[in-house]
Amino acid sequence: MNTIEGDLIKLALDGTFDVIVHGCNCFCSMGAGIAYVIQQEFPEAYAADLVTTKGDRTKLGDYSYATVERNEHQITIVNGYTQFHYQGESVLVDYDAVELLFYRIKKDFKGKRIGYPKIGAGLAGGDWQKISEIIDRQLSGETHTLVIFDR
């Protein structure tokens, strides 16, 4: 896992990544954190989330996506369903969902430059050490970068 500090969205818009992945809940709510920034910057990604079934637990580990053209770059924004709900005091991230999501990411976006924030370790309250080990294992052999988001 490469790690850099910066603005994931700006880096994607500048052509650093082909694919950006962020964690979502299963209730089509991109109201906080980086999901909100993505909703504002890439309404196509939010639209892709909205066509999924709200509150469907079977979305865990799956994703919706939108591929957009910006600044002469094609970027695929992946809404990864890594948590069922978005409310509560407990850990909201589902580690099995993270595992399955990144298994699918590797299979579906093989050879692409992938960027992501600390998925599941922010508002979802997950253990970044555990999540990063899952991502490293699942994306073994791929070019992938954690962006410590500073927007």
CSV table of C-alpha atoms in Angstrom, one decimal:
chain,number,residue,atom,x,y,z
A,1,MET,CA,0.0,0.0,0.0
A,2,ASN,CA,1.4,3.3,-1.0
A,3,THR,CA,0.4,6.2,1.3
A,4,ILE,CA,0.3,9.9,0.5
A,5,GLU,CA,-1.3,12.9,2.0
A,6,GLY,CA,-3.6,15.1,-0.1
A,7,ASP,CA,-7.0,15.6,-1.6
A,8,LEU,CA,-8.2,12.4,-3.1
A,9,ILE,CA,-10.7,14.2,-5.3
A,10,LYS,CA,-8.1,16.7,-6.7
A,11,LEU,CA,-5.6,13.9,-7.3
A,12,ALA,CA,-8.2,12.0,-9.2
A,13,LEU,CA,-9.1,15.1,-11.2
A,14,ASP,CA,-5.4,15.6,-12.0
A,15,GLY,CA,-5.2,12.0,-13.4
A,16,THR,CA,-3.3,10.3,-10.6
A,17,PHE,CA,-6.0,7.6,-10.2
A,18,ASP,CA,-8.2,5.7,-12.7
A,19,VAL,CA,-10.5,4.5,-9.9
A,20,ILE,CA,-11.3,6.0,-6.5
A,21,VAL,CA,-13.1,3.9,-3.9
A,22,HIS,CA,-14.9,5.1,-0.8
A,23,GLY,CA,-17.1,3.4,1.8
A,24,CYS,CA,-20.9,3.8,1.8
A,25,ASN,CA,-23.8,2.6,3.9
A,26,CYS,CA,-26.7,0.6,2.5
A,27,PHE,CA,-29.2,3.5,2.9
A,28,CYS,CA,-28.2,5.7,0.0
A,29,SER,CA,-27.1,8.4,2.3
A,30,MET,CA,-23.9,10.3,1.4
A,31,GLY,CA,-24.5,13.0,3.9
A,32,ALA,CA,-21.1,13.1,5.7
A,33,GLY,CA,-17.4,12.6,5.4
A,34,ILE,CA,-15.8,11.9,2.1
A,35,ALA,CA,-19.0,10.4,0.8
A,36,TYR,CA,-20.6,13.9,1.0
A,37,VAL,CA,-17.6,15.5,-0.8
A,38,ILE,CA,-18.0,12.8,-3.6
A,39,GLN,CA,-21.7,13.4,-3.8
A,40,GLN,CA,-21.1,17.1,-4.4
A,41,GLU,CA,-18.1,16.7,-6.8
A,42,PHE,CA,-19.5,13.6,-8.7
A,43,PRO,CA,-23.3,13.7,-8.7
A,44,GLU,CA,-23.1,10.7,-11.1
A,45,ALA,CA,-21.7,8.5,-8.3
A,46,TYR,CA,-24.5,9.6,-6.0
A,47,ALA,CA,-27.1,8.9,-8.8
A,48,ALA,CA,-25.6,5.4,-9.1
A,49,ASP,CA,-26.1,4.9,-5.4
A,50,LEU,CA,-29.6,6.1,-5.5
A,51,VAL,CA,-30.7,3.4,-8.1
A,52,THR,CA,-29.8,0.7,-5.6
A,53,THR,CA,-32.3,-0.5,-3.0
A,54,LYS,CA,-32.3,1.6,0.1
A,55,GLY,CA,-31.7,-0.4,3.2
A,56,ASP,CA,-30.8,-3.6,1.4
A,57,ARG,CA,-28.3,-5.5,3.6
A,58,THR,CA,-27.3,-7.7,0.6
A,59,LYS,CA,-25.4,-4.7,-0.8
A,60,LEU,CA,-22.7,-5.3,1.8
A,61,GLY,CA,-19.4,-6.1,0.0
A,62,ASP,CA,-20.8,-5.0,-3.3
A,63,TYR,CA,-20.6,-1.6,-5.0
A,64,SER,CA,-22.2,0.8,-7.4
A,65,TYR,CA,-20.2,3.1,-9.6
A,66,ALA,CA,-20.1,5.9,-12.1
A,67,THR,CA,-17.4,6.5,-14.7
A,68,VAL,CA,-17.0,10.2,-15.5
A,69,GLU,CA,-14.9,12.5,-17.7
A,70,ARG,CA,-13.3,15.4,-15.9
A,71,ASN,CA,-10.3,17.5,-17.0
A,72,GLU,CA,-9.7,15.1,-19.9
A,73,HIS,CA,-9.4,12.2,-17.5
A,74,GLN,CA,-11.7,9.3,-17.1
A,75,ILE,CA,-12.3,8.4,-13.5
A,76,THR,CA,-14.4,5.6,-12.1
A,77,ILE,CA,-15.9,6.4,-8.7
A,78,VAL,CA,-16.8,3.3,-6.7
A,79,ASN,CA,-19.4,3.5,-3.9
A,80,GLY,CA,-18.3,0.5,-1.8
A,81,TYR,CA,-21.0,-0.8,0.6
A,82,THR,CA,-18.9,-1.4,3.7
A,83,GLN,CA,-21.4,-0.6,6.4
A,84,PHE,CA,-25.1,-1.3,6.7
A,85,HIS,CA,-26.2,1.8,8.6
A,86,TYR,CA,-24.8,5.2,9.2
A,87,GLN,CA,-26.0,5.9,12.8
A,88,GLY,CA,-25.0,4.5,16.2
A,89,GLU,CA,-22.2,4.6,18.7
A,90,SER,CA,-20.7,1.2,17.8
A,91,VAL,CA,-18.4,0.2,15.1
A,92,LEU,CA,-20.4,0.5,11.9
A,93,VAL,CA,-17.9,-0.9,9.3
A,94,ASP,CA,-18.5,-4.6,8.4
A,95,TYR,CA,-15.0,-6.1,8.0
A,96,ASP,CA,-16.4,-9.0,5.9
A,97,ALA,CA,-17.9,-6.5,3.6
A,98,VAL,CA,-14.6,-4.7,3.2
A,99,GLU,CA,-12.9,-8.0,2.4
A,100,LEU,CA,-15.5,-8.9,-0.3
A,101,LEU,CA,-15.5,-5.4,-1.7
A,102,PHE,CA,-11.7,-5.3,-2.3
A,103,TYR,CA,-11.8,-8.8,-3.7
A,104,ARG,CA,-14.3,-7.5,-6.3
A,105,ILE,CA,-12.3,-4.4,-6.9
A,106,LYS,CA,-9.2,-6.4,-7.7
A,107,LYS,CA,-11.2,-8.6,-10.1
A,108,ASP,CA,-13.1,-5.8,-11.8
A,109,PHE,CA,-10.5,-3.1,-12.0
A,110,LYS,CA,-7.3,-5.2,-12.5
A,111,GLY,CA,-4.4,-3.1,-13.7
A,112,LYS,CA,-6.0,0.2,-12.8
A,113,ARG,CA,-4.5,2.8,-10.5
A,114,ILE,CA,-6.7,2.8,-7.4
A,115,GLY,CA,-7.0,5.5,-4.7
A,116,TYR,CA,-9.0,5.5,-1.5
A,117,PRO,CA,-9.3,7.2,1.9
A,118,LYS,CA,-9.2,5.3,5.2
A,119,ILE,CA,-12.3,3.4,4.3
A,120,GLY,CA,-14.3,2.3,7.4
A,121,ALA,CA,-11.9,3.9,9.9
A,122,GLY,CA,-13.5,7.4,10.0
A,123,LEU,CA,-17.1,7.9,10.7
A,124,ALA,CA,-17.7,4.1,10.6
A,125,GLY,CA,-15.3,3.7,13.6
A,126,GLY,CA,-13.4,0.7,12.3
A,127,ASP,CA,-9.8,-0.4,13.2
A,128,TRP,CA,-7.6,1.0,10.4
A,129,GLN,CA,-4.9,-1.6,11.1
A,130,LYS,CA,-7.3,-4.4,10.5
A,131,ILE,CA,-8.9,-2.7,7.4
A,132,SER,CA,-5.5,-1.9,5.9
A,133,GLU,CA,-4.4,-5.5,6.2
A,134,ILE,CA,-7.6,-6.6,4.4
A,135,ILE,CA,-7.0,-4.1,1.6
A,136,ASP,CA,-3.3,-5.1,1.2
A,137,ARG,CA,-4.2,-8.7,1.1
A,138,GLN,CA,-7.0,-8.3,-1.4
A,139,LEU,CA,-5.2,-5.8,-3.7
A,140,SER,CA,-1.9,-7.7,-3.6
A,141,GLY,CA,0.0,-7.1,-6.9
A,142,GLU,CA,-2.1,-4.1,-7.8
A,143,THR,CA,-1.1,-0.4,-7.7
A,144,HIS,CA,-3.2,1.1,-4.9
A,145,THR,CA,-2.8,4.2,-2.8
A,146,LEU,CA,-4.2,5.3,0.6
A,147,VAL,CA,-4.7,9.0,0.5
A,148,ILE,CA,-4.7,10.7,3.9
A,149,PHE,CA,-7.5,13.1,3.0
A,150,ASP,CA,-6.8,16.7,4.0
A,151,ARG,CA,-9.7,18.6,2.4
